[in-house]
Amino acid sequence: MAQKNLTVGSPLRLIVAFTIPLLIGNLFQQGYAVADAIVVGRMLGVDALAAVGASGSLQFLLFGFAMGNSAGLAIPISRAYGAGDLPAMRRAVAMGALLSAAVAVAILLVGTFGASTLLTWLGTPSALMEQSTTFLVVLFSGALATVAFNYLSSVIRALGDSRTPLMFLILATVLNVVLVIVFIGALGTGVGGAALATVIAQLVSVLLCMVLIWRKMPELHLRRADWRIDVAQLRQSAKLGLTLGFQMSIIAIGAAMLQFGINGLGTNAVAAFTSAMRVDQVAVIPLATVGVAMTTYVAQNAGGRQWRRIRVGVFQALLLGVGMSVALGLMIGFFGTHLVRLFVGDGQEQVVQMAHQYLLINSALYAVLAVLFVVRHVIQGLGSTLAPTLAGVMELVARGIIGLFVVQHVGFIGVILAAPVAWVAALVPLLIAWYYHRRRLVADEKADEAKLLAVPGPSSERCLEPCPA
C-alpha cells in the first residue's frame, strides 16, 4: 500500500510526489465530462451540448456539496493519522461514512425530483429543457455512487496514498468513454445515455476502492466499536464536512446565478460557455490538485505538530502553483481554439470565437486562481472554516451580481469577467486569514521548542524535527 507519512522529508518533494498521481487521476476523472461533451456535441449537435451545459451549475451545486463534504470529513482522518492515533482515525472514518450516506440520500431526492423545477428557476431555454432534465435525472439517480467514490477517495488520500486509486480512475474513464459511444452512437439513448455512462463508471470506481481497502489497507478495517456514535467525533466531522460542503454550495449558487444570465443570451452563448468551461476545467486541474494536496499535507503536519514544515510547504506550494499557472496560460493561448473545436465541430465559428475569448482572458489570470487554491486548502487543512466560508460568500456575491445584473447589459464579456472578479473577491479574506494563521504557527513553534528544551533528557541534543526511528 502506498500510504505516506507527510510529516517527514522534504516538503516540496513530498507535495510534488503526492500531487502528481492525484493530478493524473483528476485529469482522467475530468475525462468523464470531456468525453460526454465531445460525443454529445459531435453526435447529437450543439443544442444537445448546450442542454448538458445548462445543467452544469446544478451538478456543481449538489455534487459540489458532496465533494466539499468529503474533503472536510477527511481532515480529522488526516490529523489522527499524522498523530499516530489509529483508533481515532477509524472512528473518524466511520462517522464520516454515516454523514456521507445522509448527504447521498439528500442529493438523490433533490436531484431526481426537483431537476425540472430547478432548471426552470435558472431560466433554462425551453428548447433545452427536455434534454437537460433527462440528463440531470439520470445523473442524480447515481448520487450514491458519486458520493461514495468522493468519500472513499478522500479517505485514501488522507492516509497519504494518491497513487493506488489512479489505476481505478483510468479504468473507469476508459469505460465511461466506451459506454458513452455505445449508448449514444449505437443504442441512440441521447443525452441520458451520457449520464448513465458516467454513473456506471463511477460505480465501478467505488467497487474497486472497496476492494483496495479490504485487501491492502488494514488500517481502515472498521470494527463494530468504531460504528458506535461518538458524539464529539460526529460533531467535529459534521462541522468540517458540512461546512466545506456548504462553501462549495455557496460557490455553486453563484455559478447558478451566472448561468441564469448566460441562458438569457441564447443557445450560442450557452454552447460557447459550455465548451470553454470544459477546456478551462481541465486546464486548472493542476492548480486545483496542488491545493487539494496541501489539505492532506497541512492536516497531517498539524496532527504531528510540525508547524515549521507547514509554513515551508505553503511557501513552496505557492511558487509551484504560480509557475504552473504561467505555463498553462501560454498553452491555452496557443491551443485554445483547437481545443474548443473538439466540442463543437465545423460550422460554429461564432461559438468558437466566443469560447476562445473566454479562455484567453481567464487563463491570463490563472496565477490569482493558483494562490486562491493553495491558501484556501491550507486554511481548511488547519481545521478553520470561517475564512473559506467567507471567501465562498464573496464568490457568490461577485458571480451573482454579474450574472443577474451585468451580463444583460454588456453581453458575453460579462460572462468572461465573472470568474476573475470572483477569484479576486474570494482571495481577499483568505489572505487576511493566512496572515493571522501564519503568525499563530510561528508562536506555536516557539512554544513547542521552549517546552522541548525545558525537559531534561539523556542527551543535550533535542529533535526539533521528527527524530529518526
XYZ file of C-alpha atoms in Angstrom:
469
model
C 0.000 0.000 0.000
C 1.388 3.402 -0.993
C 0.233 5.356 2.044
C 2.622 8.132 3.043
C 3.510 9.965 6.234
C 3.856 13.579 5.100
C 5.410 14.775 8.379
C 8.931 13.593 7.472
C 11.077 14.526 4.464
C 11.450 17.424 2.028
C 8.146 19.359 1.923
C 8.365 20.238 -1.774
C 9.358 16.720 -2.805
C 6.521 15.240 -0.758
C 3.973 17.726 -2.112
C 5.025 17.082 -5.724
C 5.128 13.305 -5.240
C 1.669 13.391 -3.664
C 0.308 15.787 -6.294
C 1.426 14.020 -9.491
C -0.687 10.851 -9.134
C -3.569 12.942 -7.842
C -3.201 15.222 -10.862
C -3.219 12.310 -13.298
C -6.236 10.847 -11.551
C -8.117 14.149 -11.661
C -7.332 14.524 -15.354
C -8.803 11.109 -16.038
C -11.786 11.875 -13.816
C -12.355 15.087 -15.749
C -12.340 12.846 -18.779
C -15.890 11.879 -17.806
C -17.165 15.364 -18.574
C -14.911 15.867 -21.585
C -15.976 12.562 -23.172
C -19.628 13.432 -22.616
C -19.213 16.868 -24.175
C -17.253 15.708 -27.224
C -19.548 12.791 -28.029
C -22.744 14.757 -27.306
C -21.582 17.789 -29.305
C -20.393 15.733 -32.247
C -23.146 13.094 -32.401
C -26.182 14.993 -31.124
C -25.353 18.586 -32.078
C -24.899 21.991 -30.426
C -28.379 22.016 -28.886
C -27.663 18.780 -27.012
C -24.278 20.139 -25.883
C -25.983 23.294 -24.644
C -28.574 21.163 -22.818
C -25.817 19.355 -20.927
C -24.098 22.684 -20.233
C -27.300 24.292 -18.955
C -27.388 21.661 -16.216
C -23.766 22.225 -15.228
C -24.439 24.686 -12.415
C -26.929 22.301 -10.795
C -24.420 19.463 -10.981
C -21.899 21.752 -9.323
C -24.428 22.791 -6.693
C -25.289 19.281 -5.497
C -22.211 17.249 -6.355
C -20.001 20.168 -5.346
C -21.535 19.922 -1.886
C -20.644 16.220 -1.830
C -17.060 16.943 -2.863
C -16.626 19.638 -0.242
C -18.225 17.432 2.383
C -15.840 14.563 1.586
C -12.819 16.878 1.733
C -13.921 18.170 5.133
C -14.553 14.681 6.504
C -11.013 13.662 5.518
C -9.363 16.376 7.642
C -9.844 14.712 11.066
C -8.771 11.420 9.474
C -5.508 13.016 8.276
C -4.883 14.657 11.642
C -5.407 11.399 13.545
C -3.162 9.527 11.125
C -0.452 12.199 11.420
C -0.651 11.904 15.210
C -0.443 8.091 15.016
C -3.850 7.617 16.689
C -5.370 4.764 14.637
C -8.457 4.190 16.860
C -9.407 7.872 16.500
C -8.772 7.617 12.753
C -11.138 4.632 12.413
C -13.841 6.419 14.411
C -13.482 9.443 12.136
C -13.826 7.186 9.079
C -16.997 5.576 10.454
C -18.647 8.870 11.400
C -17.720 10.290 8.028
C -19.330 7.329 6.289
C -22.614 7.918 8.133
C -22.623 11.595 7.218
C -21.786 10.791 3.582
C -24.693 8.360 3.360
C -27.084 11.052 4.580
C -25.717 13.542 2.033
C -26.077 10.986 -0.785
C -29.742 10.346 0.015
C -30.465 14.089 0.134
C -28.816 14.682 -3.254
C -30.673 11.713 -4.743
C -34.060 13.044 -3.654
C -33.487 16.698 -4.505
C -31.767 15.990 -7.804
C -34.205 13.463 -9.237
C -37.475 15.000 -8.084
C -36.509 18.661 -8.360
C -34.474 18.749 -11.592
C -37.177 20.278 -13.771
C -38.127 22.922 -11.192
C -34.515 23.922 -10.578
C -33.832 24.234 -14.303
C -36.913 26.442 -14.661
C -35.664 28.700 -11.877
C -32.397 29.055 -13.784
C -34.253 30.338 -16.839
C -33.158 27.398 -18.997
C -34.319 27.962 -22.605
C -37.428 25.921 -23.397
C -35.662 24.266 -26.322
C -33.159 22.753 -23.889
C -35.482 21.820 -21.012
C -36.361 18.258 -22.002
C -32.808 17.106 -22.655
C -31.381 18.974 -19.644
C -33.955 17.404 -17.329
C -33.299 13.919 -18.682
C -29.557 14.314 -18.230
C -29.898 15.525 -14.633
C -32.429 12.911 -13.511
C -30.260 10.049 -14.788
C -27.085 11.571 -13.348
C -28.563 12.262 -9.903
C -30.089 8.796 -9.747
C -26.498 7.623 -9.315
C -25.789 10.002 -6.417
C -24.975 7.132 -4.054
C -22.124 6.013 -6.309
C -20.832 9.559 -6.810
C -20.789 10.403 -3.103
C -19.263 7.042 -2.183
C -16.486 7.494 -4.715
C -15.675 11.002 -3.452
C -15.619 9.874 0.167
C -13.538 6.733 -0.362
C -11.051 8.684 -2.487
C -10.755 11.329 0.236
C -10.198 8.691 2.921
C -7.457 7.001 0.906
C -5.771 10.356 0.250
C -5.998 11.225 3.939
C -3.525 8.413 4.599
C -1.141 9.884 2.038
C -1.959 7.453 -0.789
C -2.538 9.370 -4.007
C -1.157 6.671 -6.313
C -3.039 3.425 -5.810
C -6.525 4.708 -6.815
C -5.066 6.113 -10.042
C -5.406 2.843 -11.933
C -9.084 2.695 -10.925
C -9.737 6.171 -12.317
C -8.015 5.315 -15.583
C -10.052 2.142 -15.951
C -13.307 3.936 -15.082
C -12.593 6.759 -17.529
C -11.898 4.372 -20.378
C -15.086 2.515 -19.503
C -17.007 5.809 -19.488
C -15.779 6.772 -22.954
C -16.684 3.368 -24.371
C -20.135 3.408 -22.783
C -20.903 6.956 -23.987
C -20.106 5.971 -27.566
C -22.130 2.752 -27.279
C -25.149 4.335 -25.588
C -25.352 7.382 -27.856
C -23.871 6.113 -31.115
C -25.061 2.503 -31.197
C -28.144 2.484 -28.967
C -29.395 6.027 -29.639
C -30.137 6.810 -25.982
C -29.469 10.566 -26.315
C -28.084 12.710 -23.506
C -29.488 10.310 -20.915
C -27.038 7.706 -22.164
C -24.113 10.046 -21.486
C -25.265 10.491 -17.890
C -25.815 6.751 -17.430
C -22.298 6.018 -18.668
C -20.871 8.337 -16.006
C -22.926 6.681 -13.257
C -21.796 3.182 -14.240
C -18.144 4.236 -14.471
C -18.250 5.821 -11.011
C -19.909 2.739 -9.570
C -17.036 0.634 -10.892
C -14.586 3.037 -9.199
C -16.413 2.621 -5.896
C -16.215 -1.161 -6.067
C -12.513 -1.051 -6.871
C -11.810 1.337 -3.980
C -13.607 -1.024 -1.607
C -11.570 -3.985 -2.841
C -8.385 -1.962 -2.350
C -9.303 -1.080 1.241
C -10.292 -4.664 2.047
C -7.108 -6.236 0.665
C -4.390 -3.611 1.118
C -5.389 -1.149 3.847
C -5.921 -2.939 7.189
C -5.767 0.425 8.982
C -9.196 1.172 7.508
C -10.839 -2.116 8.505
C -13.555 -0.829 10.805
C -14.697 -2.761 13.853
C -18.086 -2.868 15.481
C -16.935 -0.465 18.205
C -15.917 2.099 15.561
C -19.546 2.402 14.419
C -20.832 3.404 17.847
C -21.988 7.006 17.734
C -19.180 9.182 19.073
C -20.912 12.499 19.658
C -17.700 14.520 19.854
C -16.244 12.949 16.722
C -19.545 13.183 14.878
C -19.811 16.852 15.763
C -16.250 17.568 14.603
C -16.699 15.648 11.343
C -20.065 17.284 10.690
C -18.643 20.742 11.359
C -15.814 20.293 8.873
C -17.700 18.205 6.305
C -20.922 20.155 6.177
C -19.137 23.493 6.381
C -16.837 22.718 3.467
C -19.801 21.292 1.567
C -21.713 24.481 2.263
C -18.748 26.504 0.995
C -18.847 24.619 -2.288
C -22.602 25.104 -2.489
C -22.224 28.842 -1.965
C -19.804 28.938 -4.890
C -22.201 26.788 -6.918
C -25.135 29.098 -6.197
C -23.059 31.935 -7.586
C -22.342 29.818 -10.661
C -26.074 29.102 -10.995
C -26.837 32.828 -10.878
C -24.237 33.368 -13.589
C -25.797 30.517 -15.580
C -29.109 32.387 -15.397
C -27.504 35.342 -17.130
C -25.837 33.108 -19.735
C -29.086 31.305 -20.536
C -30.635 34.660 -21.381
C -28.017 35.225 -24.095
C -29.211 32.290 -26.216
C -28.026 28.865 -27.338
C -24.737 30.030 -28.889
C -23.654 31.707 -25.663
C -24.578 28.622 -23.627
C -22.682 26.360 -26.046
C -19.646 28.691 -26.042
C -19.574 28.829 -22.257
C -20.020 25.046 -22.001
C -17.176 24.242 -24.390
C -14.890 26.886 -22.851
C -15.606 25.580 -19.364
C -14.753 22.025 -20.415
C -11.324 23.217 -21.561
C -10.917 25.526 -18.573
C -11.797 22.790 -16.072
C -9.113 20.538 -17.492
C -6.546 23.354 -17.611
C -6.961 24.341 -13.952
C -6.820 20.772 -12.638
C -3.055 21.032 -11.925
C -3.648 24.184 -9.866
C -6.589 22.680 -8.003
C -4.664 19.464 -7.355
C -1.806 21.289 -5.641
C -4.421 22.857 -3.374
C -6.051 19.517 -2.582
C -2.649 18.012 -1.791
C -1.999 20.831 0.673
C -5.067 19.909 2.721
C -3.635 16.460 3.476
C -0.089 17.796 3.905
C -1.159 20.501 6.341
C -3.587 18.277 8.273
C -1.009 15.520 8.812
C 1.674 18.006 9.895
C -0.762 19.799 12.182
C -1.556 16.444 13.809
C 2.191 15.888 14.267
C 2.710 19.496 15.485
C 5.187 20.220 12.677
C 4.484 23.944 12.452
C 7.632 24.973 10.608
C 7.064 22.336 7.944
C 3.612 23.780 7.289
C 4.996 27.256 6.632
C 7.789 25.980 4.394
C 5.384 23.749 2.476
C 2.925 26.586 1.884
C 5.633 28.887 0.510
C 6.940 26.204 -1.845
C 3.437 25.235 -2.974
C 2.671 28.866 -3.830
C 5.781 29.083 -6.009
C 4.853 25.804 -7.680
C 1.281 26.927 -8.350
C 2.228 30.304 -9.811
C 4.822 28.715 -12.092
C 2.294 26.190 -13.348
C -0.281 28.935 -13.958
C 2.091 30.754 -16.318
C 2.757 27.579 -18.306
C -0.947 26.747 -18.514
C -1.818 30.267 -19.659
C 0.680 30.009 -22.514
C -0.714 26.628 -23.581
C -4.263 27.992 -23.654
C -3.096 30.960 -25.725
C -1.543 28.706 -28.372
C -4.005 25.804 -28.444
C -7.299 27.179 -27.096
C -9.089 27.457 -30.443
C -8.160 23.931 -31.469
C -9.389 22.555 -28.145
C -12.738 24.314 -28.443
C -13.270 22.839 -31.916
C -13.154 19.360 -30.396
C -16.519 20.055 -28.796
C -18.486 21.881 -31.473
C -17.062 20.676 -34.767
C -17.241 22.656 -38.032
C -19.648 25.448 -38.950
C -19.824 27.016 -35.457
C -17.352 29.876 -35.822
C -19.258 32.264 -33.551
C -19.297 29.708 -30.754
C -15.572 29.027 -31.214
C -14.648 32.721 -31.155
C -16.678 33.428 -28.023
C -15.229 30.396 -26.219
C -11.644 31.233 -27.179
C -12.027 34.819 -25.964
C -13.265 33.456 -22.636
C -10.241 31.161 -22.358
C -7.673 33.824 -23.242
C -8.804 36.295 -20.588
C -9.309 33.707 -17.837
C -6.006 31.919 -18.443
C -4.109 35.212 -18.221
C -5.206 35.389 -14.554
C -4.571 31.779 -13.540
C -1.879 32.961 -11.078
C -4.610 34.503 -8.919
C -6.501 31.211 -9.011
C -3.351 29.253 -8.076
C -2.843 31.337 -4.927
C -6.556 31.019 -4.122
C -6.468 27.212 -4.328
C -3.374 26.854 -2.149
C -4.359 29.304 0.588
C -7.958 28.056 0.804
C -6.929 24.413 1.219
C -4.159 25.257 3.669
C -6.605 27.058 5.938
C -9.057 24.156 5.629
C -6.271 21.718 6.485
C -5.692 23.663 9.699
C -9.330 23.000 10.584
C -10.523 26.586 10.143
C -13.836 27.125 8.376
C -14.699 30.810 8.813
C -12.391 32.367 6.202
C -13.083 29.762 3.474
C -16.805 30.198 4.055
C -16.486 33.975 3.809
C -14.462 33.517 0.622
C -17.295 31.421 -0.788
C -19.775 34.162 0.073
C -17.585 36.691 -1.721
C -17.553 34.457 -4.811
C -21.328 34.140 -4.592
C -21.781 37.894 -4.455
C -19.390 38.530 -7.346
C -20.850 35.903 -9.681
C -24.407 36.759 -8.645
C -24.098 40.467 -9.355
C -22.506 39.815 -12.730
C -24.958 37.056 -13.676
C -28.112 38.885 -12.633
C -27.286 42.489 -13.493
C -24.144 42.898 -15.599
C -24.461 40.208 -18.288
C -27.773 41.531 -19.579
C -26.162 44.928 -20.243
C -22.695 44.026 -21.548
C -23.358 40.566 -23.010
C -20.820 37.732 -23.132
C -17.941 39.916 -21.944
C -19.640 39.925 -18.552
C -19.565 36.121 -18.546
C -15.852 36.227 -19.346
C -15.039 38.597 -16.466
C -17.179 36.804 -13.872
C -14.605 34.195 -12.834
C -11.583 36.534 -12.443
C -13.640 39.009 -10.417
C -14.866 36.158 -8.190
C -11.301 34.876 -7.678
C -10.058 38.257 -6.503
C -13.057 38.756 -4.219
C -12.544 35.340 -2.591
C -8.795 35.776 -2.196
C -9.026 38.879 -0.019
C -10.426 37.241 3.162
C -8.224 34.173 2.629
C -5.004 36.190 2.524
C -6.009 38.081 5.664
C -6.759 34.780 7.410
C -3.457 33.220 6.304
C -1.553 36.204 7.718
C -3.006 35.547 11.163
C -2.688 31.747 10.896
C 0.960 32.079 9.932
C 1.671 34.222 12.973
C -0.017 31.608 15.137
C 2.098 28.836 13.583
C 5.265 30.773 14.435
C 4.065 31.251 18.028
C 3.175 27.558 18.386
C 6.573 26.556 17.025
C 8.401 28.738 19.543
C 6.226 27.435 22.390
C 6.933 23.800 21.465
C 10.669 24.461 21.181
C 10.676 26.108 24.605
C 8.875 23.121 26.163
C 11.247 20.652 24.494
C 14.370 22.458 25.675
C 12.973 22.749 29.196
C 12.502 18.986 29.582
C 15.662 17.186 30.832
C 16.741 14.228 28.698
C 19.573 11.743 28.322
C 21.283 13.961 25.768
C 21.797 17.665 25.310
C 20.589 17.327 21.752
C 16.895 17.879 21.005
C 14.927 16.879 17.899
C 13.071 19.892 16.558
C 12.127 17.796 13.515
C 10.848 14.206 13.870
C 13.727 12.110 15.213
C 14.828 9.021 13.292
C 13.237 5.816 14.485
